mmCIF file of C-alpha atoms and ligand atoms in Angstrom:
data_model
loop_
_atom_site.group_PDB
_atom_site.id
_atom_site.type_symbol
_atom_site.label_atom_id
_atom_site.label_comp_id
_atom_site.label_asym_id
_atom_site.label_seq_id
_atom_site.Cartn_x
_atom_site.Cartn_y
_atom_site.Cartn_z
ATOM 1 C CA UNK A 378 0.091 0.265 -0.110
ATOM 2 C CA UNK A 379 1.630 3.277 -1.078
ATOM 3 C CA UNK A 380 -0.237 5.765 0.262
ATOM 4 C CA UNK A 381 0.907 8.364 2.522
ATOM 5 C CA UNK A 382 -1.014 8.638 5.341
ATOM 6 C CA UNK A 383 -0.887 11.251 8.467
ATOM 7 C CA UNK A 384 -1.530 9.064 11.499
ATOM 8 C CA UNK A 385 1.079 11.264 13.377
ATOM 9 C CA UNK A 386 3.385 14.705 13.434
ATOM 10 C CA UNK A 387 6.648 11.956 12.780
ATOM 11 C CA UNK A 388 4.511 11.152 9.387
ATOM 12 C CA UNK A 389 5.892 14.771 7.484
ATOM 13 C CA UNK A 390 9.865 16.128 7.564
ATOM 14 C CA UNK A 391 9.642 18.492 9.227
ATOM 15 C CA UNK A 392 9.955 20.841 5.913
ATOM 16 C CA UNK A 393 6.143 19.375 4.723
ATOM 17 C CA UNK A 394 5.143 20.932 8.069
ATOM 18 C CA UNK A 395 6.096 24.714 7.209
ATOM 19 C CA UNK A 396 5.097 24.150 3.992
ATOM 20 C CA UNK A 397 1.730 22.518 5.327
ATOM 21 C CA UNK A 398 1.640 25.622 7.497
ATOM 22 C CA UNK A 399 3.476 28.435 5.154
ATOM 23 C CA UNK A 400 -0.083 26.518 2.246
ATOM 24 C CA UNK A 401 -2.989 26.636 5.392
ATOM 25 C CA UNK A 402 -1.735 31.040 5.688
ATOM 26 C CA UNK A 403 -2.702 31.237 1.203
ATOM 27 C CA UNK A 404 -5.649 28.983 1.308
ATOM 28 C CA UNK A 405 -7.132 31.349 4.432
ATOM 29 C CA UNK A 406 -6.130 34.332 2.255
ATOM 30 C CA UNK A 407 -7.733 32.593 -1.015
ATOM 31 C CA UNK A 408 -10.725 32.290 1.173
ATOM 32 C CA UNK A 409 -10.743 35.788 2.779
ATOM 33 C CA UNK A 410 -10.574 37.122 -0.526
ATOM 34 C CA UNK A 411 -13.459 34.929 -1.763
ATOM 35 C CA UNK A 412 -11.175 33.033 -4.182
ATOM 36 C CA UNK A 413 -12.765 30.029 -5.700
ATOM 37 C CA UNK A 414 -10.153 26.956 -5.058
ATOM 38 C CA UNK A 415 -11.960 23.527 -6.352
ATOM 39 C CA UNK A 416 -8.572 21.420 -6.830
ATOM 40 C CA UNK A 417 -10.637 18.005 -5.186
ATOM 41 C CA UNK A 418 -13.432 18.414 -7.312
ATOM 42 C CA UNK A 419 -15.299 14.916 -7.057
ATOM 43 C CA UNK A 420 -12.685 13.802 -4.539
ATOM 44 C CA UNK A 421 -14.403 12.281 -1.072
ATOM 45 C CA UNK A 422 -13.065 11.729 1.658
ATOM 46 C CA UNK A 423 -14.843 9.557 4.274
ATOM 47 C CA UNK A 424 -14.706 10.392 7.805
ATOM 48 C CA UNK A 425 -15.145 7.821 10.544
ATOM 49 C CA UNK A 426 -15.978 9.234 14.067
ATOM 50 C CA UNK A 427 -15.804 6.546 17.174
ATOM 51 C CA UNK A 428 -15.996 9.758 19.382
ATOM 52 C CA UNK A 429 -17.413 13.012 19.666
ATOM 53 C CA UNK A 430 -16.320 16.233 17.946
ATOM 54 C CA UNK A 431 -17.553 19.796 16.633
ATOM 55 C CA UNK A 432 -14.676 21.061 15.015
ATOM 56 C CA UNK A 433 -13.410 18.646 13.624
ATOM 57 C CA UNK A 434 -15.946 17.309 11.565
ATOM 58 C CA UNK A 435 -16.884 20.974 10.886
ATOM 59 C CA UNK A 436 -12.806 21.464 9.395
ATOM 60 C CA UNK A 437 -12.991 18.438 7.295
ATOM 61 C CA UNK A 438 -16.809 18.283 5.867
ATOM 62 C CA UNK A 439 -16.312 21.776 4.961
ATOM 63 C CA UNK A 440 -13.133 22.415 3.985
ATOM 64 C CA UNK A 441 -13.402 19.148 1.598
ATOM 65 C CA UNK A 442 -16.379 21.112 0.368
ATOM 66 C CA UNK A 443 -14.740 24.706 -0.113
ATOM 67 C CA UNK A 444 -11.597 22.428 -1.875
ATOM 68 C CA UNK A 445 -14.616 21.365 -4.313
ATOM 69 C CA UNK A 446 -15.018 17.750 -3.153
ATOM 70 C CA UNK A 447 -17.316 16.209 -0.410
ATOM 71 C CA UNK A 448 -16.962 14.745 2.866
ATOM 72 C CA UNK A 449 -19.286 11.480 3.859
ATOM 73 C CA UNK A 450 -19.782 11.165 7.577
ATOM 74 C CA UNK A 451 -19.909 7.534 9.327
ATOM 75 C CA UNK A 452 -20.224 6.569 12.740
ATOM 76 C CA UNK A 453 -19.903 3.291 13.392
ATOM 77 C CA UNK A 454 -23.358 2.765 15.325
ATOM 78 C CA UNK A 455 -24.677 2.883 11.386
ATOM 79 C CA UNK A 456 -21.962 1.069 9.607
ATOM 80 C CA UNK A 457 -21.688 -2.858 9.778
ATOM 81 C CA UNK A 458 -18.229 -1.618 11.772
ATOM 82 C CA UNK A 459 -20.051 -1.444 14.743
ATOM 83 C CA UNK A 460 -21.461 -5.274 14.266
ATOM 84 C CA UNK A 461 -17.867 -6.514 14.364
ATOM 85 C CA UNK A 462 -17.174 -6.600 10.300
ATOM 86 C CA UNK A 463 -13.379 -6.324 10.602
ATOM 87 C CA UNK A 464 -11.388 -3.189 10.328
ATOM 88 C CA UNK A 465 -8.962 -4.392 7.089
ATOM 89 C CA UNK A 466 -11.951 -5.363 5.350
ATOM 90 C CA UNK A 467 -13.772 -2.406 5.769
ATOM 91 C CA UNK A 468 -9.703 -0.024 5.289
ATOM 92 C CA UNK A 469 -10.657 -2.361 1.472
ATOM 93 C CA UNK A 470 -13.353 -1.282 0.823
ATOM 94 C CA UNK A 471 -13.593 2.250 1.393
ATOM 95 C CA UNK A 472 -9.887 2.371 -0.094
ATOM 96 C CA UNK A 473 -12.067 0.976 -3.844
ATOM 97 C CA UNK A 474 -14.783 4.062 -3.229
ATOM 98 C CA UNK A 475 -13.236 6.789 -1.392
ATOM 99 C CA UNK A 476 -10.073 9.771 -2.003
ATOM 100 C CA UNK A 477 -9.001 9.480 2.036
ATOM 101 C CA UNK A 478 -10.643 8.406 5.223
ATOM 102 C CA UNK A 479 -10.542 10.413 8.653
ATOM 103 C CA UNK A 480 -10.639 8.551 11.748
ATOM 104 C CA UNK A 481 -11.828 9.201 15.111
ATOM 105 C CA UNK A 482 -11.069 6.715 17.334
ATOM 106 C CA UNK A 483 -9.598 5.012 20.973
ATOM 107 C CA UNK A 484 -7.263 3.157 20.536
ATOM 108 C CA UNK A 485 -4.145 4.588 17.620
ATOM 109 C CA UNK A 486 -3.704 0.915 16.701
ATOM 110 C CA UNK A 487 -7.252 1.330 14.744
ATOM 111 C CA UNK A 488 -5.893 4.253 13.192
ATOM 112 C CA UNK A 489 -2.095 1.923 12.406
ATOM 113 C CA UNK A 490 -4.236 -0.865 11.376
ATOM 114 C CA UNK A 491 -6.860 0.872 8.563
ATOM 115 C CA UNK A 492 -3.962 2.328 7.275
ATOM 116 C CA UNK A 493 -1.591 -0.953 6.679
ATOM 117 C CA UNK A 494 -5.197 -1.796 4.876
ATOM 118 C CA UNK A 495 -5.716 1.450 2.855
ATOM 119 C CA UNK A 496 -4.722 2.358 -0.402
ATOM 120 C CA UNK A 497 -5.707 5.604 0.666
ATOM 121 C CA UNK A 498 -4.225 8.383 3.159
ATOM 122 C CA UNK A 499 -5.937 7.926 6.623
ATOM 123 C CA UNK A 500 -5.660 10.967 8.626
ATOM 124 C CA UNK A 501 -5.597 11.208 12.046
ATOM 125 C CA UNK A 502 -8.300 13.021 13.634
ATOM 126 C CA UNK A 503 -8.086 12.502 17.618
ATOM 127 C CA UNK A 504 -7.354 8.761 19.497
ATOM 128 C CA UNK A 505 -6.076 7.853 22.164
ATOM 129 C CA UNK A 506 -2.545 8.956 22.023
ATOM 130 C CA UNK A 507 -1.878 11.790 19.416
ATOM 131 C CA UNK A 508 -4.016 14.829 17.815
ATOM 132 C CA UNK A 509 -1.715 16.124 15.073
ATOM 133 C CA UNK A 510 -4.277 17.438 13.421
ATOM 134 C CA UNK A 511 -5.573 19.693 16.679
ATOM 135 C CA UNK A 512 -1.652 20.831 16.536
ATOM 136 C CA UNK A 513 -1.143 21.011 12.742
ATOM 137 C CA UNK A 514 -3.398 24.512 13.524
ATOM 138 C CA UNK A 515 -1.976 24.949 16.902
ATOM 139 C CA UNK A 516 1.090 25.741 14.904
ATOM 140 C CA UNK A 517 0.286 27.829 11.971
ATOM 141 C CA UNK A 518 -1.509 30.118 14.107
ATOM 142 C CA UNK A 519 1.469 30.868 16.462
ATOM 143 C CA UNK A 520 2.525 31.620 13.725
ATOM 144 C CA UNK A 521 0.422 34.031 12.213
ATOM 145 C CA UNK A 522 -0.161 35.653 15.843
ATOM 146 C CA UNK A 523 4.378 35.469 16.700
ATOM 147 C CA UNK A 524 6.087 34.695 13.500
ATOM 148 C CA UNK A 525 8.711 31.365 13.665
ATOM 149 C CA UNK A 526 8.184 29.289 16.835
ATOM 150 C CA UNK A 527 12.308 27.404 16.312
ATOM 151 C CA UNK A 528 13.952 28.087 19.646
ATOM 152 C CA UNK A 529 10.848 29.322 21.817
ATOM 153 C CA UNK A 530 9.862 28.071 24.828
ATOM 154 C CA UNK A 531 5.872 26.418 25.017
ATOM 155 C CA UNK A 532 4.614 25.301 28.504
ATOM 156 C CA UNK A 533 1.575 22.424 28.866
ATOM 157 C CA UNK A 534 0.241 22.541 32.413
ATOM 158 C CA UNK A 535 -2.635 19.939 32.808
ATOM 159 C CA UNK A 536 -2.882 16.774 31.992
ATOM 160 C CA UNK A 537 -0.405 14.718 29.333
ATOM 161 C CA UNK A 538 -2.985 13.288 27.352
ATOM 162 C CA UNK A 539 -3.121 12.964 23.326
ATOM 163 C CA UNK A 540 -2.103 16.380 23.238
ATOM 164 C CA UNK A 541 0.438 16.894 25.786
ATOM 165 C CA UNK A 542 2.502 14.203 23.609
ATOM 166 C CA UNK A 543 0.962 15.991 19.934
ATOM 167 C CA UNK A 544 3.169 18.673 21.609
ATOM 168 C CA UNK A 545 6.335 16.727 22.290
ATOM 169 C CA UNK A 546 6.424 15.329 18.672
ATOM 170 C CA UNK A 547 5.960 19.102 17.620
ATOM 171 C CA UNK A 548 8.816 20.026 19.982
ATOM 172 C CA UNK A 549 10.980 17.473 17.864
ATOM 173 C CA UNK A 550 9.518 18.797 14.290
ATOM 174 C CA UNK A 551 9.720 22.295 15.344
ATOM 175 C CA UNK A 552 12.682 22.987 17.135
ATOM 176 C CA UNK A 553 11.240 23.785 20.650
ATOM 177 C CA UNK A 554 11.781 23.608 23.959
ATOM 178 C CA UNK A 555 8.878 22.717 25.789
ATOM 179 C CA UNK A 556 7.759 22.174 29.543
ATOM 180 C CA UNK A 557 5.371 20.205 30.503
ATOM 181 C CA UNK A 558 3.357 20.125 34.262
ATOM 182 C CA UNK A 559 1.507 17.501 35.766
ATOM 183 C CA UNK A 560 0.620 15.234 38.956
ATOM 184 C CA UNK A 561 2.500 12.492 39.028
ATOM 185 C CA UNK A 562 1.095 10.020 37.039
ATOM 186 C CA UNK A 563 -0.455 11.494 34.546
ATOM 187 C CA UNK A 564 2.304 12.061 32.677
ATOM 188 C CA UNK A 565 3.309 12.247 28.376
ATOM 189 C CA UNK A 566 3.926 9.369 26.798
ATOM 190 C CA UNK A 567 7.841 7.349 28.001
ATOM 191 C CA UNK A 568 8.593 6.178 24.472
ATOM 192 C CA UNK A 569 7.994 10.224 22.891
ATOM 193 C CA UNK A 570 9.601 12.117 26.019
ATOM 194 C CA UNK A 571 12.777 9.754 25.648
ATOM 195 C CA UNK A 572 12.794 10.346 21.511
ATOM 196 C CA UNK A 573 12.404 13.941 23.148
ATOM 197 C CA UNK A 574 15.380 13.549 25.000
ATOM 198 C CA UNK A 575 16.289 16.925 26.794
ATOM 199 C CA UNK A 576 13.881 18.468 24.275
ATOM 200 C CA UNK A 577 11.234 18.643 27.130
ATOM 201 C CA UNK A 578 11.354 19.118 30.785
ATOM 202 C CA UNK A 579 8.705 17.319 33.208
ATOM 203 C CA UNK A 580 7.342 19.449 36.198
ATOM 204 C CA UNK A 581 5.047 19.329 39.163
ATOM 205 C CA UNK A 582 4.749 22.888 39.519
ATOM 206 C CA UNK A 583 2.463 25.096 37.022
ATOM 207 C CA UNK A 584 4.206 28.386 37.897
ATOM 208 C CA UNK A 585 8.218 26.451 37.080
ATOM 209 C CA UNK A 586 6.336 25.832 33.683
ATOM 210 C CA UNK A 587 5.295 28.166 32.255
ATOM 211 C CA UNK A 588 7.940 31.126 33.344
ATOM 212 C CA UNK A 589 9.709 32.241 30.283
ATOM 213 C CA UNK A 590 7.407 30.415 27.852
ATOM 214 C CA UNK A 591 6.506 32.221 24.679
ATOM 215 C CA UNK A 592 2.576 30.145 24.241
ATOM 216 C CA UNK A 593 1.477 27.853 27.059
ATOM 217 C CA UNK A 594 -1.691 25.471 26.217
ATOM 218 C CA UNK A 595 -4.178 23.481 28.514
ATOM 219 C CA UNK A 596 -6.893 21.040 27.183
ATOM 220 C CA UNK A 597 -9.567 19.261 29.099
ATOM 221 C CA UNK A 598 -9.018 16.959 32.922
ATOM 222 C CA UNK A 599 -10.639 14.191 31.986
ATOM 223 C CA UNK A 600 -10.964 13.545 28.310
ATOM 224 C CA UNK A 601 -12.927 11.392 26.176
ATOM 225 C CA UNK A 602 -12.901 7.334 26.908
ATOM 226 C CA UNK A 603 -12.989 8.924 30.567
ATOM 227 C CA UNK A 604 -15.063 10.235 31.966
ATOM 228 C CA UNK A 605 -15.348 7.768 34.590
ATOM 229 C CA UNK A 606 -12.294 9.209 36.363
ATOM 230 C CA UNK A 607 -13.294 12.454 35.553
ATOM 231 C CA UNK A 608 -14.530 12.723 39.209
ATOM 232 C CA UNK A 609 -11.298 11.667 40.529
ATOM 233 C CA UNK A 610 -8.781 14.128 38.117
ATOM 234 C CA UNK A 611 -10.784 16.855 39.191
ATOM 235 C CA UNK A 612 -9.241 16.491 43.142
ATOM 236 C CA UNK A 613 -5.727 15.797 41.383
ATOM 237 C CA UNK A 614 -5.669 18.193 38.479
ATOM 238 C CA UNK A 615 -6.659 21.598 41.270
ATOM 239 C CA UNK A 616 -3.185 23.152 41.131
ATOM 240 C CA UNK A 617 -3.553 23.095 37.500
ATOM 241 C CA UNK A 618 -5.844 25.328 36.411
ATOM 242 C CA UNK A 619 -4.547 28.402 33.623
ATOM 243 C CA UNK A 620 -5.997 32.034 34.289
ATOM 244 C CA UNK A 621 -4.233 34.924 33.507
ATOM 245 C CA UNK A 622 -2.446 35.378 37.121
ATOM 246 C CA UNK A 623 -0.634 32.245 35.895
ATOM 247 C CA UNK A 624 0.536 33.791 31.889
ATOM 248 C CA UNK A 625 1.427 36.780 34.178
ATOM 249 C CA UNK A 626 4.163 34.495 35.527
ATOM 250 C CA UNK A 627 5.101 33.413 31.959
ATOM 251 C CA UNK A 628 7.284 36.045 29.002
ATOM 252 C CA UNK A 629 5.918 39.091 28.101
ATOM 253 C CA UNK A 630 4.471 38.376 24.286
ATOM 254 C CA UNK A 631 2.544 34.767 25.663
ATOM 255 C CA UNK A 632 -0.280 33.640 23.685
ATOM 256 C CA UNK A 633 -2.603 31.260 25.308
ATOM 257 C CA UNK A 634 -4.043 27.996 23.175
ATOM 258 C CA UNK A 635 -7.126 25.385 24.134
ATOM 259 C CA UNK A 636 -7.468 22.363 21.317
ATOM 260 C CA UNK A 637 -11.368 23.014 23.068
ATOM 261 C CA UNK A 638 -14.238 22.399 24.110
ATOM 262 C CA UNK A 639 -13.085 24.406 27.031
ATOM 263 C CA UNK A 640 -14.723 23.221 30.702
ATOM 264 C CA UNK A 641 -14.096 26.803 32.688
ATOM 265 C CA UNK A 642 -13.475 26.849 36.274
ATOM 266 C CA UNK A 643 -11.613 23.664 35.358
ATOM 267 C CA UNK A 644 -8.531 23.312 33.088
ATOM 268 C CA UNK A 645 -9.103 27.131 32.802
ATOM 269 C CA UNK A 646 -10.517 30.272 34.651
ATOM 270 C CA UNK A 647 -13.197 31.645 33.779
ATOM 271 C CA UNK A 648 -12.272 34.910 32.443
ATOM 272 C CA UNK A 649 -9.105 33.336 30.631
ATOM 273 C CA UNK A 650 -10.776 32.512 27.179
ATOM 274 C CA UNK A 651 -11.797 36.601 27.697
ATOM 275 C CA UNK A 652 -7.942 37.869 27.723
ATOM 276 C CA UNK A 653 -6.223 39.818 24.830
ATOM 277 C CA UNK A 654 -2.804 36.961 25.106
ATOM 278 C CA UNK A 655 -5.756 33.710 24.166
ATOM 279 C CA UNK A 656 -5.288 33.262 21.183
ATOM 280 C CA UNK A 657 -7.641 30.182 20.620
ATOM 281 C CA UNK A 658 -10.853 31.500 18.295
ATOM 282 C CA UNK A 659 -8.178 31.777 15.815
ATOM 283 C CA UNK A 660 -6.257 28.679 16.671
ATOM 284 C CA UNK A 661 -9.845 27.084 16.054
ATOM 285 C CA UNK A 662 -10.609 28.343 12.898
ATOM 286 C CA UNK A 663 -7.421 27.420 11.750
ATOM 287 C CA UNK A 664 -8.629 23.770 11.733
ATOM 288 C CA UNK A 665 -10.342 25.006 8.187
ATOM 289 C CA UNK A 666 -7.556 26.165 6.660
ATOM 290 C CA UNK A 667 -4.470 23.784 8.736
ATOM 291 C CA UNK A 668 -6.599 20.269 6.908
ATOM 292 C CA UNK A 669 -7.534 21.820 3.973
ATOM 293 C CA UNK A 670 -3.496 22.593 2.940
ATOM 294 C CA UNK A 671 -3.577 18.725 4.070
ATOM 295 C CA UNK A 672 -6.256 17.653 2.748
ATOM 296 C CA UNK A 673 -4.480 19.421 -0.675
ATOM 297 C CA UNK A 674 -1.319 17.618 0.333
ATOM 298 C CA UNK A 675 -2.298 13.863 0.313
ATOM 299 C CA UNK A 676 -5.675 13.885 -1.802
ATOM 300 C CA UNK A 677 -4.212 13.683 -5.595
ATOM 301 C CA UNK A 678 -6.642 16.135 -7.498
ATOM 302 C CA UNK A 679 -9.226 14.607 -10.136
ATOM 303 C CA UNK A 680 -7.276 13.542 -13.852
ATOM 304 C CA UNK A 681 -9.355 15.662 -16.358
ATOM 305 C CA UNK A 682 -10.980 13.115 -18.915
HETATM 306 N N1 CP B 2075 -10.651 20.249 19.319
HETATM 307 C C1 CP B 2075 -11.186 19.483 18.366
HETATM 308 O O1 CP B 2075 -10.953 18.079 18.471
HETATM 309 O O2 CP B 2075 -12.845 19.698 18.750
HETATM 310 P P1 CP B 2075 -13.399 18.392 18.260
HETATM 311 O O3 CP B 2075 -13.448 17.903 19.668
HETATM 312 O O4 CP B 2075 -15.265 19.349 18.139
HETATM 313 O O5 CP B 2075 -13.410 18.212 16.749
HETATM 314 N N1 NVA B 2076 -7.574 15.222 24.867
HETATM 315 C C1 NVA B 2076 -9.010 16.046 24.748
HETATM 316 C C2 NVA B 2076 -8.807 16.340 23.203
HETATM 317 C C3 NVA B 2076 -10.459 17.261 22.013
HETATM 318 C C4 NVA B 2076 -10.492 17.430 21.422
HETATM 319 C C5 NVA B 2076 -10.409 14.332 24.129
HETATM 320 O O1 NVA B 2076 -9.555 13.870 23.930
HETATM 321 O O2 NVA B 2076 -11.216 14.145 24.839
#
């Protein structure tokens, strides 16, 4: 199977990731100028969502339509996947009808197994381990607001979850230092920490993590699939709330990002998204533009007859 997949930021070279961000910014400008750009006419993206979504579904669906193609939403509940049809068979069949497949799932191995049997590109729309489309948009958003992130310091405060793991990959690929403040027992992937070496430091102290940071990011304390742990997590993560006062301890040009959805009063204070240092709404919008660049990169345009 020769298709190019995007299951992780490590599936692209740093040069390719920078090109995707540049292209995302160009596509955003084209859309703002009202220019019609439809290179993916007659192309179809299948989207399998095992978990809920607002931004990921909207940005992929709107993005495909804007590029001249279409997207089809598939819930495992309503397909044979939910009744036990093997993933490998599903991948083969979907590859015969579609031009790319986006999957939001629990186990990352669902993505790797599907990709192994898919002859069209497979895109990770979030797994328990990684959320590369989100961090691609985050990197584009930082670039737009502050220029290159290379050599900067980024702080991740809270759960060492799929977003935090992806920030570790971003630290490697985009060449920045990452400081992670998380409670004991909620650290990011040991494999990724080893891969990142001294680019990533772990601390228990949020103030220490944000000191000197030019970007501070956080995420919910209980991710999708961890609903039963939510109460215990609420207690463990209480000291890790990000607030304007915490941002005051960071660099003077700091920006704040949150992949959303946010729980005000938990991982962020009630007022943080209204703080002028928060760029979370631009970050959410950039899912659309960054993923359009990704779709353009991965999906072959249709040949003219
Ligand atoms: N940030 C993000 O992926 O949002 P959704 O869960 O709404 O897709
Ligand atoms: N860590 C969160 C991200 C949601 C976009 C989750 O996996 O639920």
